[in-house]
């Protein structure tokens, strides 16, 4: 349609010029067609506003609702679970970074709770997340919290009935989370934790009050 109207306009313009020049040979000024003004301004494309990924500004307190929810389901102290998340927040939790790190680490841990694959696969049996995969943890903080909560539940069931008073139950569970269930049972019988395990426990104590505050958010 645009081409047809262009040819009509050209025909009218030529006829006008011929008429002006054929009047008894008189000299007349040619009729000049106006030059249309074409805008060269390119309209700006709308930009989509995207929120920052959760791992760019990671703070366990952002997941307080999930901590309360899954700690209740698993029957564990939510302050303990939150403090463990703070203990495990020492490394970046960008999913891409975690997967790249796993390529060079012989025993990688995934997710905001830094869970190893054998622990996850054992914990998920018979649980609501039984069909989920360990490889999903970097992208799914809620799943990582859920798995950590039930892992602590399972560790609690492994505590001996007759325990030393050297450590509280929550301290033993934290030591079990860090050093494994076997070592946790040794500590429960009165053996002092080694330097690495004690360092983990010291960080837990340092994060304890902050964890209580985070749960109030």
PDB file of N, CA and C in Angstrom, residues 6-112:
ATOM      1  N   UNK A   6       3.203   6.271  -3.080  1.00  0.00           N
ATOM      2  CA  UNK A   6       4.450   6.949  -3.457  1.00  0.00           C
ATOM      3  C   UNK A   6       4.468   7.274  -4.935  1.00  0.00           C
ATOM      4  N   UNK A   7       4.026   6.315  -5.782  1.00  0.00           N
ATOM      5  CA  UNK A   7       4.014   6.556  -7.230  1.00  0.00           C
ATOM      6  C   UNK A   7       2.991   7.625  -7.607  1.00  0.00           C
ATOM      7  N   UNK A   8       1.842   7.668  -6.934  1.00  0.00           N
ATOM      8  CA  UNK A   8       0.824   8.689  -7.208  1.00  0.00           C
ATOM      9  C   UNK A   8       1.397  10.068  -6.904  1.00  0.00           C
ATOM     10  N   UNK A   9       2.113  10.174  -5.784  1.00  0.00           N
ATOM     11  CA  UNK A   9       2.700  11.463  -5.394  1.00  0.00           C
ATOM     12  C   UNK A   9       3.717  11.933  -6.413  1.00  0.00           C
ATOM     13  N   UNK A  10       4.535  11.009  -6.927  1.00  0.00           N
ATOM     14  CA  UNK A  10       5.532  11.361  -7.935  1.00  0.00           C
ATOM     15  C   UNK A  10       4.861  11.845  -9.207  1.00  0.00           C
ATOM     16  N   UNK A  11       3.773  11.172  -9.638  1.00  0.00           N
ATOM     17  CA  UNK A  11       3.061  11.583 -10.852  1.00  0.00           C
ATOM     18  C   UNK A  11       2.499  12.975 -10.735  1.00  0.00           C
ATOM     19  N   UNK A  12       1.909  13.284  -9.594  1.00  0.00           N
ATOM     20  CA  UNK A  12       1.334  14.623  -9.382  1.00  0.00           C
ATOM     21  C   UNK A  12       2.423  15.670  -9.420  1.00  0.00           C
ATOM     22  N   UNK A  13       3.577  15.378  -8.859  1.00  0.00           N
ATOM     23  CA  UNK A  13       4.689  16.325  -8.821  1.00  0.00           C
ATOM     24  C   UNK A  13       5.215  16.615 -10.225  1.00  0.00           C
ATOM     25  N   UNK A  14       5.362  15.594 -11.054  1.00  0.00           N
ATOM     26  CA  UNK A  14       5.857  15.770 -12.425  1.00  0.00           C
ATOM     27  C   UNK A  14       4.890  16.600 -13.251  1.00  0.00           C
ATOM     28  N   UNK A  15       3.587  16.333 -13.092  1.00  0.00           N
ATOM     29  CA  UNK A  15       2.570  17.085 -13.852  1.00  0.00           C
ATOM     30  C   UNK A  15       2.617  18.548 -13.485  1.00  0.00           C
ATOM     31  N   UNK A  16       2.793  18.827 -12.235  1.00  0.00           N
ATOM     32  CA  UNK A  16       2.848  20.227 -11.788  1.00  0.00           C
ATOM     33  C   UNK A  16       4.033  20.953 -12.371  1.00  0.00           C
ATOM     34  N   UNK A  17       5.203  20.306 -12.396  1.00  0.00           N
ATOM     35  CA  UNK A  17       6.403  20.920 -12.950  1.00  0.00           C
ATOM     36  C   UNK A  17       6.250  21.174 -14.446  1.00  0.00           C
ATOM     37  N   UNK A  18       5.695  20.215 -15.199  1.00  0.00           N
ATOM     38  CA  UNK A  18       5.496  20.365 -16.659  1.00  0.00           C
ATOM     39  C   UNK A  18       4.578  21.531 -16.977  1.00  0.00           C
ATOM     40  N   UNK A  19       3.496  21.664 -16.179  1.00  0.00           N
ATOM     41  CA  UNK A  19       2.534  22.748 -16.410  1.00  0.00           C
ATOM     42  C   UNK A  19       3.183  24.098 -16.186  1.00  0.00           C
ATOM     43  N   UNK A  20       4.032  24.160 -15.190  1.00  0.00           N
ATOM     44  CA  UNK A  20       4.673  25.443 -14.867  1.00  0.00           C
ATOM     45  C   UNK A  20       5.658  25.863 -15.953  1.00  0.00           C
ATOM     46  N   UNK A  21       6.295  24.917 -16.628  1.00  0.00           N
ATOM     47  CA  UNK A  21       7.342  25.235 -17.605  1.00  0.00           C
ATOM     48  C   UNK A  21       6.788  25.412 -19.025  1.00  0.00           C
ATOM     49  N   UNK A  22       5.543  25.105 -19.316  1.00  0.00           N
ATOM     50  CA  UNK A  22       5.028  25.118 -20.693  1.00  0.00           C
ATOM     51  C   UNK A  22       4.139  26.332 -20.990  1.00  0.00           C
ATOM     52  N   UNK A  23       4.203  27.366 -20.188  1.00  0.00           N
ATOM     53  CA  UNK A  23       3.339  28.545 -20.371  1.00  0.00           C
ATOM     54  C   UNK A  23       3.999  29.536 -21.311  1.00  0.00           C
ATOM     55  N   UNK A  24       3.794  29.388 -22.691  1.00  0.00           N
ATOM     56  CA  UNK A  24       4.300  30.300 -23.724  1.00  0.00           C
ATOM     57  C   UNK A  24       5.794  30.529 -23.620  1.00  0.00           C
ATOM     58  N   UNK A  25       6.513  29.510 -23.151  1.00  0.00           N
ATOM     59  CA  UNK A  25       7.973  29.612 -23.109  1.00  0.00           C
ATOM     60  C   UNK A  25       8.471  30.538 -22.051  1.00  0.00           C
ATOM     61  N   UNK A  26       7.558  31.027 -21.195  1.00  0.00           N
ATOM     62  CA  UNK A  26       7.988  31.947 -20.139  1.00  0.00           C
ATOM     63  C   UNK A  26       8.865  31.218 -19.154  1.00  0.00           C
ATOM     64  N   UNK A  27       9.793  31.991 -18.635  1.00  0.00           N
ATOM     65  CA  UNK A  27      10.703  31.390 -17.664  1.00  0.00           C
ATOM     66  C   UNK A  27      10.050  31.408 -16.296  1.00  0.00           C
ATOM     67  N   UNK A  28       9.875  30.284 -15.752  1.00  0.00           N
ATOM     68  CA  UNK A  28       9.273  30.169 -14.413  1.00  0.00           C
ATOM     69  C   UNK A  28      10.171  29.323 -13.539  1.00  0.00           C
ATOM     70  N   UNK A  29      10.058  29.581 -12.253  1.00  0.00           N
ATOM     71  CA  UNK A  29      10.843  28.777 -11.298  1.00  0.00           C
ATOM     72  C   UNK A  29      10.229  27.395 -11.154  1.00  0.00           C
ATOM     73  N   UNK A  30      11.078  26.402 -11.223  1.00  0.00           N
ATOM     74  CA  UNK A  30      10.530  25.044 -11.053  1.00  0.00           C
ATOM     75  C   UNK A  30       9.954  24.869  -9.655  1.00  0.00           C
ATOM     76  N   UNK A  31       8.948  24.052  -9.635  1.00  0.00           N
ATOM     77  CA  UNK A  31       8.331  23.725  -8.335  1.00  0.00           C
ATOM     78  C   UNK A  31       9.151  22.633  -7.676  1.00  0.00           C
ATOM     79  N   UNK A  32       9.598  22.919  -6.499  1.00  0.00           N
ATOM     80  CA  UNK A  32      10.415  21.936  -5.762  1.00  0.00           C
ATOM     81  C   UNK A  32       9.577  21.263  -4.689  1.00  0.00           C
ATOM     82  N   UNK A  33       9.546  19.952  -4.756  1.00  0.00           N
ATOM     83  CA  UNK A  33       8.766  19.206  -3.759  1.00  0.00           C
ATOM     84  C   UNK A  33       9.456  19.288  -2.409  1.00  0.00           C
ATOM     85  N   UNK A  34       8.699  19.473  -1.356  1.00  0.00           N
ATOM     86  CA  UNK A  34       9.305  19.519  -0.014  1.00  0.00           C
ATOM     87  C   UNK A  34       9.948  18.190   0.341  1.00  0.00           C
ATOM     88  N   UNK A  35      11.097  18.278   0.951  1.00  0.00           N
ATOM     89  CA  UNK A  35      11.793  17.052   1.374  1.00  0.00           C
ATOM     90  C   UNK A  35      11.286  16.646   2.748  1.00  0.00           C
ATOM     91  N   UNK A  36      10.736  15.473   2.853  1.00  0.00           N
ATOM     92  CA  UNK A  36      10.210  15.056   4.163  1.00  0.00           C
ATOM     93  C   UNK A  36      11.344  14.892   5.163  1.00  0.00           C
ATOM     94  N   UNK A  37      11.054  15.248   6.381  1.00  0.00           N
ATOM     95  CA  UNK A  37      12.033  15.112   7.468  1.00  0.00           C
ATOM     96  C   UNK A  37      11.895  13.732   8.099  1.00  0.00           C
ATOM     97  N   UNK A  38      12.978  13.013   8.084  1.00  0.00           N
ATOM     98  CA  UNK A  38      12.968  11.658   8.644  1.00  0.00           C
ATOM     99  C   UNK A  38      13.730  11.670   9.961  1.00  0.00           C
ATOM    100  N   UNK A  39      13.082  11.244  10.988  1.00  0.00           N
ATOM    101  CA  UNK A  39      13.734  11.206  12.312  1.00  0.00           C
ATOM    102  C   UNK A  39      14.707  10.044  12.376  1.00  0.00           C
ATOM    103  N   UNK A  40      15.917  10.356  12.810  1.00  0.00           N
ATOM    104  CA  UNK A  40      16.932   9.308  12.943  1.00  0.00           C
ATOM    105  C   UNK A  40      17.093   8.857  14.385  1.00  0.00           C
ATOM    106  N   UNK A  41      16.222   9.351  15.243  1.00  0.00           N
ATOM    107  CA  UNK A  41      16.309   8.975  16.655  1.00  0.00           C
ATOM    108  C   UNK A  41      15.732   7.579  16.853  1.00  0.00           C
ATOM    109  N   UNK A  42      16.505   6.685  17.407  1.00  0.00           N
ATOM    110  CA  UNK A  42      16.041   5.315  17.673  1.00  0.00           C
ATOM    111  C   UNK A  42      15.418   5.286  19.053  1.00  0.00           C
ATOM    112  N   UNK A  43      14.156   4.887  19.151  1.00  0.00           N
ATOM    113  CA  UNK A  43      13.522   4.850  20.475  1.00  0.00           C
ATOM    114  C   UNK A  43      14.246   3.876  21.399  1.00  0.00           C
ATOM    115  N   UNK A  44      14.383   4.278  22.627  1.00  0.00           N
ATOM    116  CA  UNK A  44      15.077   3.428  23.594  1.00  0.00           C
ATOM    117  C   UNK A  44      14.248   2.191  23.902  1.00  0.00           C
ATOM    118  N   UNK A  45      14.932   1.078  23.987  1.00  0.00           N
ATOM    119  CA  UNK A  45      14.253  -0.165  24.327  1.00  0.00           C
ATOM    120  C   UNK A  45      13.967  -0.191  25.823  1.00  0.00           C
ATOM    121  N   UNK A  46      12.789  -0.691  26.210  1.00  0.00           N
ATOM    122  CA  UNK A  46      12.481  -0.762  27.640  1.00  0.00           C
ATOM    123  C   UNK A  46      13.416  -1.753  28.317  1.00  0.00           C
ATOM    124  N   UNK A  47      13.892  -1.406  29.480  1.00  0.00           N
ATOM    125  CA  UNK A  47      14.788  -2.295  30.210  1.00  0.00           C
ATOM    126  C   UNK A  47      14.019  -2.982  31.319  1.00  0.00           C
ATOM    127  N   UNK A  48      14.213  -4.286  31.416  1.00  0.00           N
ATOM    128  CA  UNK A  48      13.533  -5.061  32.445  1.00  0.00           C
ATOM    129  C   UNK A  48      14.272  -4.907  33.765  1.00  0.00           C
ATOM    130  N   UNK A  49      13.518  -4.681  34.811  1.00  0.00           N
ATOM    131  CA  UNK A  49      14.130  -4.565  36.133  1.00  0.00           C
ATOM    132  C   UNK A  49      14.184  -5.947  36.770  1.00  0.00           C
ATOM    133  N   UNK A  50      15.357  -6.369  37.141  1.00  0.00           N
ATOM    134  CA  UNK A  50      15.529  -7.690  37.738  1.00  0.00           C
ATOM    135  C   UNK A  50      16.106  -7.527  39.132  1.00  0.00           C
ATOM    136  N   UNK A  51      15.601  -8.327  40.058  1.00  0.00           N
ATOM    137  CA  UNK A  51      16.101  -8.279  41.424  1.00  0.00           C
ATOM    138  C   UNK A  51      17.421  -9.047  41.507  1.00  0.00           C
ATOM    139  N   UNK A  52      18.225  -8.692  42.486  1.00  0.00           N
ATOM    140  CA  UNK A  52      19.518  -9.350  42.653  1.00  0.00           C
ATOM    141  C   UNK A  52      19.305 -10.804  43.076  1.00  0.00           C
ATOM    142  N   UNK A  53      20.127 -11.716  42.605  1.00  0.00           N
ATOM    143  CA  UNK A  53      20.029 -13.104  43.051  1.00  0.00           C
ATOM    144  C   UNK A  53      20.261 -13.190  44.559  1.00  0.00           C
ATOM    145  N   UNK A  54      19.634 -14.165  45.196  1.00  0.00           N
ATOM    146  CA  UNK A  54      19.715 -14.286  46.656  1.00  0.00           C
ATOM    147  C   UNK A  54      21.155 -14.450  47.132  1.00  0.00           C
ATOM    148  N   UNK A  55      22.007 -15.074  46.317  1.00  0.00           N
ATOM    149  CA  UNK A  55      23.366 -15.363  46.764  1.00  0.00           C
ATOM    150  C   UNK A  55      24.301 -14.159  46.650  1.00  0.00           C
ATOM    151  N   UNK A  56      23.855 -13.072  45.999  1.00  0.00           N
ATOM    152  CA  UNK A  56      24.685 -11.870  45.906  1.00  0.00           C
ATOM    153  C   UNK A  56      24.720 -11.101  47.230  1.00  0.00           C
ATOM    154  N   UNK A  57      23.691 -11.274  48.018  1.00  0.00           N
ATOM    155  CA  UNK A  57      23.614 -10.601  49.319  1.00  0.00           C
ATOM    156  C   UNK A  57      23.147 -11.623  50.349  1.00  0.00           C
ATOM    157  N   UNK A  58      23.918 -12.703  50.465  1.00  0.00           N
ATOM    158  CA  UNK A  58      23.467 -13.826  51.282  1.00  0.00           C
ATOM    159  C   UNK A  58      23.629 -13.556  52.770  1.00  0.00           C
ATOM    160  N   UNK A  59      22.557 -13.800  53.494  1.00  0.00           N
ATOM    161  CA  UNK A  59      22.551 -13.749  54.944  1.00  0.00           C
ATOM    162  C   UNK A  59      21.561 -14.817  55.387  1.00  0.00           C
ATOM    163  N   UNK A  60      21.974 -15.755  56.245  1.00  0.00           N
ATOM    164  CA  UNK A  60      21.034 -16.788  56.699  1.00  0.00           C
ATOM    165  C   UNK A  60      19.735 -16.230  57.250  1.00  0.00           C
ATOM    166  N   UNK A  61      19.781 -15.012  57.797  1.00  0.00           N
ATOM    167  CA  UNK A  61      18.570 -14.402  58.349  1.00  0.00           C
ATOM    168  C   UNK A  61      17.473 -14.253  57.300  1.00  0.00           C
ATOM    169  N   UNK A  62      17.854 -14.166  56.012  1.00  0.00           N
ATOM    170  CA  UNK A  62      16.857 -14.042  54.950  1.00  0.00           C
ATOM    171  C   UNK A  62      15.978 -15.293  54.862  1.00  0.00           C
ATOM    172  N   UNK A  63      16.440 -16.383  55.435  1.00  0.00           N
ATOM    173  CA  UNK A  63      15.703 -17.647  55.349  1.00  0.00           C
ATOM    174  C   UNK A  63      15.174 -18.084  56.716  1.00  0.00           C
ATOM    175  N   UNK A  64      14.895 -17.097  57.567  1.00  0.00           N
ATOM    176  CA  UNK A  64      14.417 -17.401  58.921  1.00  0.00           C
ATOM    177  C   UNK A  64      13.115 -18.207  58.902  1.00  0.00           C
ATOM    178  N   UNK A  65      12.219 -17.888  57.986  1.00  0.00           N
ATOM    179  CA  UNK A  65      10.942 -18.606  57.920  1.00  0.00           C
ATOM    180  C   UNK A  65      11.162 -20.085  57.611  1.00  0.00           C
ATOM    181  N   UNK A  66      12.071 -20.376  56.675  1.00  0.00           N
ATOM    182  CA  UNK A  66      12.365 -21.775  56.347  1.00  0.00           C
ATOM    183  C   UNK A  66      13.034 -22.486  57.526  1.00  0.00           C
ATOM    184  N   UNK A  67      13.903 -21.780  58.228  1.00  0.00           N
ATOM    185  CA  UNK A  67      14.576 -22.378  59.387  1.00  0.00           C
ATOM    186  C   UNK A  67      13.543 -22.753  60.450  1.00  0.00           C
ATOM    187  N   UNK A  68      12.643 -21.841  60.752  1.00  0.00           N
ATOM    188  CA  UNK A  68      11.608 -22.130  61.757  1.00  0.00           C
ATOM    189  C   UNK A  68      10.726 -23.290  61.311  1.00  0.00           C
ATOM    190  N   UNK A  69      10.356 -23.270  60.054  1.00  0.00           N
ATOM    191  CA  UNK A  69       9.453 -24.298  59.537  1.00  0.00           C
ATOM    192  C   UNK A  69      10.071 -25.694  59.598  1.00  0.00           C
ATOM    193  N   UNK A  70      11.270 -25.842  59.065  1.00  0.00           N
ATOM    194  CA  UNK A  70      11.861 -27.175  58.971  1.00  0.00           C
ATOM    195  C   UNK A  70      12.439 -27.647  60.305  1.00  0.00           C
ATOM    196  N   UNK A  71      12.864 -26.727  61.157  1.00  0.00           N
ATOM    197  CA  UNK A  71      13.313 -27.125  62.491  1.00  0.00           C
ATOM    198  C   UNK A  71      12.140 -27.702  63.279  1.00  0.00           C
ATOM    199  N   UNK A  72      10.981 -27.088  63.124  1.00  0.00           N
ATOM    200  CA  UNK A  72       9.791 -27.597  63.805  1.00  0.00           C
ATOM    201  C   UNK A  72       9.409 -28.978  63.292  1.00  0.00           C
ATOM    202  N   UNK A  73       9.442 -29.154  61.973  1.00  0.00           N
ATOM    203  CA  UNK A  73       9.103 -30.455  61.393  1.00  0.00           C
ATOM    204  C   UNK A  73      10.053 -31.551  61.873  1.00  0.00           C
ATOM    205  N   UNK A  74      11.344 -31.208  61.980  1.00  0.00           N
ATOM    206  CA  UNK A  74      12.349 -32.200  62.355  1.00  0.00           C
ATOM    207  C   UNK A  74      12.518 -32.323  63.871  1.00  0.00           C
ATOM    208  N   UNK A  75      11.888 -31.465  64.627  1.00  0.00           N
ATOM    209  CA  UNK A  75      11.958 -31.540  66.081  1.00  0.00           C
ATOM    210  C   UNK A  75      13.308 -31.144  66.644  1.00  0.00           C
ATOM    211  N   UNK A  76      13.920 -30.112  66.048  1.00  0.00           N
ATOM    212  CA  UNK A  76      15.216 -29.648  66.544  1.00  0.00           C
ATOM    213  C   UNK A  76      15.125 -28.165  66.904  1.00  0.00           C
ATOM    214  N   UNK A  77      16.131 -27.681  67.582  1.00  0.00           N
ATOM    215  CA  UNK A  77      16.193 -26.291  68.001  1.00  0.00           C
ATOM    216  C   UNK A  77      16.452 -25.390  66.788  1.00  0.00           C
ATOM    217  N   UNK A  78      15.531 -24.476  66.448  1.00  0.00           N
ATOM    218  CA  UNK A  78      15.759 -23.610  65.276  1.00  0.00           C
ATOM    219  C   UNK A  78      16.988 -22.717  65.442  1.00  0.00           C
ATOM    220  N   UNK A  79      17.317 -22.358  66.675  1.00  0.00           N
ATOM    221  CA  UNK A  79      18.505 -21.524  66.886  1.00  0.00           C
ATOM    222  C   UNK A  79      19.774 -22.295  66.535  1.00  0.00           C
ATOM    223  N   UNK A  80      19.775 -23.579  66.810  1.00  0.00           N
ATOM    224  CA  UNK A  80      20.911 -24.419  66.427  1.00  0.00           C
ATOM    225  C   UNK A  80      21.045 -24.469  64.912  1.00  0.00           C
ATOM    226  N   UNK A  81      19.940 -24.688  64.220  1.00  0.00           N
ATOM    227  CA  UNK A  81      19.968 -24.772  62.755  1.00  0.00           C
ATOM    228  C   UNK A  81      20.432 -23.448  62.150  1.00  0.00           C
ATOM    229  N   UNK A  82      19.947 -22.336  62.666  1.00  0.00           N
ATOM    230  CA  UNK A  82      20.353 -21.032  62.158  1.00  0.00           C
ATOM    231  C   UNK A  82      21.839 -20.787  62.419  1.00  0.00           C
ATOM    232  N   UNK A  83      22.315 -21.152  63.613  1.00  0.00           N
ATOM    233  CA  UNK A  83      23.736 -20.954  63.938  1.00  0.00           C
ATOM    234  C   UNK A  83      24.626 -21.784  63.025  1.00  0.00           C
ATOM    235  N   UNK A  84      24.179 -22.977  62.670  1.00  0.00           N
ATOM    236  CA  UNK A  84      24.953 -23.814  61.749  1.00  0.00           C
ATOM    237  C   UNK A  84      24.997 -23.161  60.365  1.00  0.00           C
ATOM    238  N   UNK A  85      23.896 -22.564  59.937  1.00  0.00           N
ATOM    239  CA  UNK A  85      23.906 -21.864  58.649  1.00  0.00           C
ATOM    240  C   UNK A  85      24.896 -20.702  58.675  1.00  0.00           C
ATOM    241  N   UNK A  86      24.974 -20.005  59.800  1.00  0.00           N
ATOM    242  CA  UNK A  86      25.975 -18.936  59.915  1.00  0.00           C
ATOM    243  C   UNK A  86      27.387 -19.521  59.896  1.00  0.00           C
ATOM    244  N   UNK A  87      27.574 -20.641  60.570  1.00  0.00           N
ATOM    245  CA  UNK A  87      28.889 -21.293  60.541  1.00  0.00           C
ATOM    246  C   UNK A  87      29.295 -21.675  59.123  1.00  0.00           C
ATOM    247  N   UNK A  88      28.322 -22.078  58.329  1.00  0.00           N
ATOM    248  CA  UNK A  88      28.597 -22.575  56.988  1.00  0.00           C
ATOM    249  C   UNK A  88      28.555 -21.476  55.924  1.00  0.00           C
ATOM    250  N   UNK A  89      28.409 -20.231  56.346  1.00  0.00           N
ATOM    251  CA  UNK A  89      28.302 -19.132  55.376  1.00  0.00           C
ATOM    252  C   UNK A  89      29.649 -18.530  55.012  1.00  0.00           C
ATOM    253  N   UNK A  90      30.731 -19.225  55.373  1.00  0.00           N
ATOM    254  CA  UNK A  90      32.081 -18.675  55.151  1.00  0.00           C
ATOM    255  C   UNK A  90      32.471 -18.649  53.681  1.00  0.00           C
ATOM    256  N   UNK A  91      31.841 -19.450  52.843  1.00  0.00           N
ATOM    257  CA  UNK A  91      32.233 -19.490  51.433  1.00  0.00           C
ATOM    258  C   UNK A  91      31.109 -18.950  50.553  1.00  0.00           C
ATOM    259  N   UNK A  92      31.428 -18.486  49.347  1.00  0.00           N
ATOM    260  CA  UNK A  92      30.377 -18.000  48.437  1.00  0.00           C
ATOM    261  C   UNK A  92      29.401 -19.115  48.096  1.00  0.00           C
ATOM    262  N   UNK A  93      28.130 -18.770  47.998  1.00  0.00           N
ATOM    263  CA  UNK A  93      27.119 -19.777  47.677  1.00  0.00           C
ATOM    264  C   UNK A  93      26.499 -19.544  46.302  1.00  0.00           C
ATOM    265  N   UNK A  94      27.251 -18.897  45.434  1.00  0.00           N
ATOM    266  CA  UNK A  94      26.852 -18.779  44.041  1.00  0.00           C
ATOM    267  C   UNK A  94      26.824 -20.194  43.451  1.00  0.00           C
ATOM    268  N   UNK A  95      25.666 -20.641  42.918  1.00  0.00           N
ATOM    269  CA  UNK A  95      25.581 -22.008  42.385  1.00  0.00           C
ATOM    270  C   UNK A  95      26.665 -22.331  41.364  1.00  0.00           C
ATOM    271  N   UNK A  96      26.988 -21.360  40.497  1.00  0.00           N
ATOM    272  CA  UNK A  96      28.023 -21.604  39.490  1.00  0.00           C
ATOM    273  C   UNK A  96      29.372 -21.838  40.150  1.00  0.00           C
ATOM    274  N   UNK A  97      29.681 -21.028  41.165  1.00  0.00           N
ATOM    275  CA  UNK A  97      30.942 -21.196  41.885  1.00  0.00           C
ATOM    276  C   UNK A  97      31.010 -22.564  42.555  1.00  0.00           C
ATOM    277  N   UNK A  98      29.929 -22.981  43.200  1.00  0.00           N
ATOM    278  CA  UNK A  98      29.930 -24.275  43.898  1.00  0.00           C
ATOM    279  C   UNK A  98      30.186 -25.424  42.921  1.00  0.00           C
ATOM    280  N   UNK A  99      29.581 -25.351  41.761  1.00  0.00           N
ATOM    281  CA  UNK A  99      29.761 -26.440  40.795  1.00  0.00           C
ATOM    282  C   UNK A  99      31.177 -26.429  40.205  1.00  0.00           C
ATOM    283  N   UNK A 100      31.728 -25.243  40.011  1.00  0.00           N
ATOM    284  CA  UNK A 100      33.106 -25.179  39.528  1.00  0.00           C
ATOM    285  C   UNK A 100      34.068 -25.704  40.587  1.00  0.00           C
ATOM    286  N   UNK A 101      33.808 -25.373  41.845  1.00  0.00           N
ATOM    287  CA  UNK A 101      34.655 -25.846  42.935  1.00  0.00           C
ATOM    288  C   UNK A 101      34.585 -27.373  43.047  1.00  0.00           C
ATOM    289  N   UNK A 102      33.402 -27.928  42.795  1.00  0.00           N
ATOM    290  CA  UNK A 102      33.228 -29.378  42.883  1.00  0.00           C
ATOM    291  C   UNK A 102      34.085 -30.126  41.865  1.00  0.00           C
ATOM    292  N   UNK A 103      34.473 -29.434  40.793  1.00  0.00           N
ATOM    293  CA  UNK A 103      35.302 -30.081  39.772  1.00  0.00           C
ATOM    294  C   UNK A 103      36.739 -30.301  40.245  1.00  0.00           C
ATOM    295  N   UNK A 104      37.169 -29.555  41.274  1.00  0.00           N
ATOM    296  CA  UNK A 104      38.542 -29.703  41.775  1.00  0.00           C
ATOM    297  C   UNK A 104      38.587 -30.257  43.194  1.00  0.00           C
ATOM    298  N   UNK A 105      37.426 -30.338  43.844  1.00  0.00           N
ATOM    299  CA  UNK A 105      37.353 -30.852  45.217  1.00  0.00           C
ATOM    300  C   UNK A 105      36.931 -32.317  45.173  1.00  0.00           C
ATOM    301  N   UNK A 106      37.688 -33.165  45.836  1.00  0.00           N
ATOM    302  CA  UNK A 106      37.375 -34.595  45.809  1.00  0.00           C
ATOM    303  C   UNK A 106      36.167 -34.948  46.675  1.00  0.00           C
ATOM    304  N   UNK A 107      35.804 -34.078  47.614  1.00  0.00           N
ATOM    305  CA  UNK A 107      34.661 -34.333  48.493  1.00  0.00           C
ATOM    306  C   UNK A 107      33.886 -33.030  48.681  1.00  0.00           C
ATOM    307  N   UNK A 108      33.209 -32.565  47.639  1.00  0.00           N
ATOM    308  CA  UNK A 108      32.551 -31.262  47.710  1.00  0.00           C
ATOM    309  C   UNK A 108      31.290 -31.284  48.568  1.00  0.00           C
ATOM    310  N   UNK A 109      30.927 -30.115  49.044  1.00  0.00           N
ATOM    311  CA  UNK A 109      29.672 -29.927  49.771  1.00  0.00           C
ATOM    312  C   UNK A 109      28.848 -28.895  49.024  1.00  0.00           C
ATOM    313  N   UNK A 110      27.535 -29.112  48.962  1.00  0.00           N
ATOM    314  CA  UNK A 110      26.647 -28.250  48.195  1.00  0.00           C
ATOM    315  C   UNK A 110      25.618 -27.569  49.091  1.00  0.00           C
ATOM    316  N   UNK A 111      25.194 -26.393  48.652  1.00  0.00           N
ATOM    317  CA  UNK A 111      24.104 -25.691  49.307  1.00  0.00           C
ATOM    318  C   UNK A 111      24.550 -24.825  50.465  1.00  0.00           C
ATOM    319  N   UNK A 112      23.616 -24.017  50.993  1.00  0.00           N
ATOM    320  CA  UNK A 112      23.968 -23.078  52.051  1.00  0.00           C
ATOM    321  C   UNK A 112      24.290 -23.772  53.368  1.00  0.00           C
TER     322      UNK A 112
END
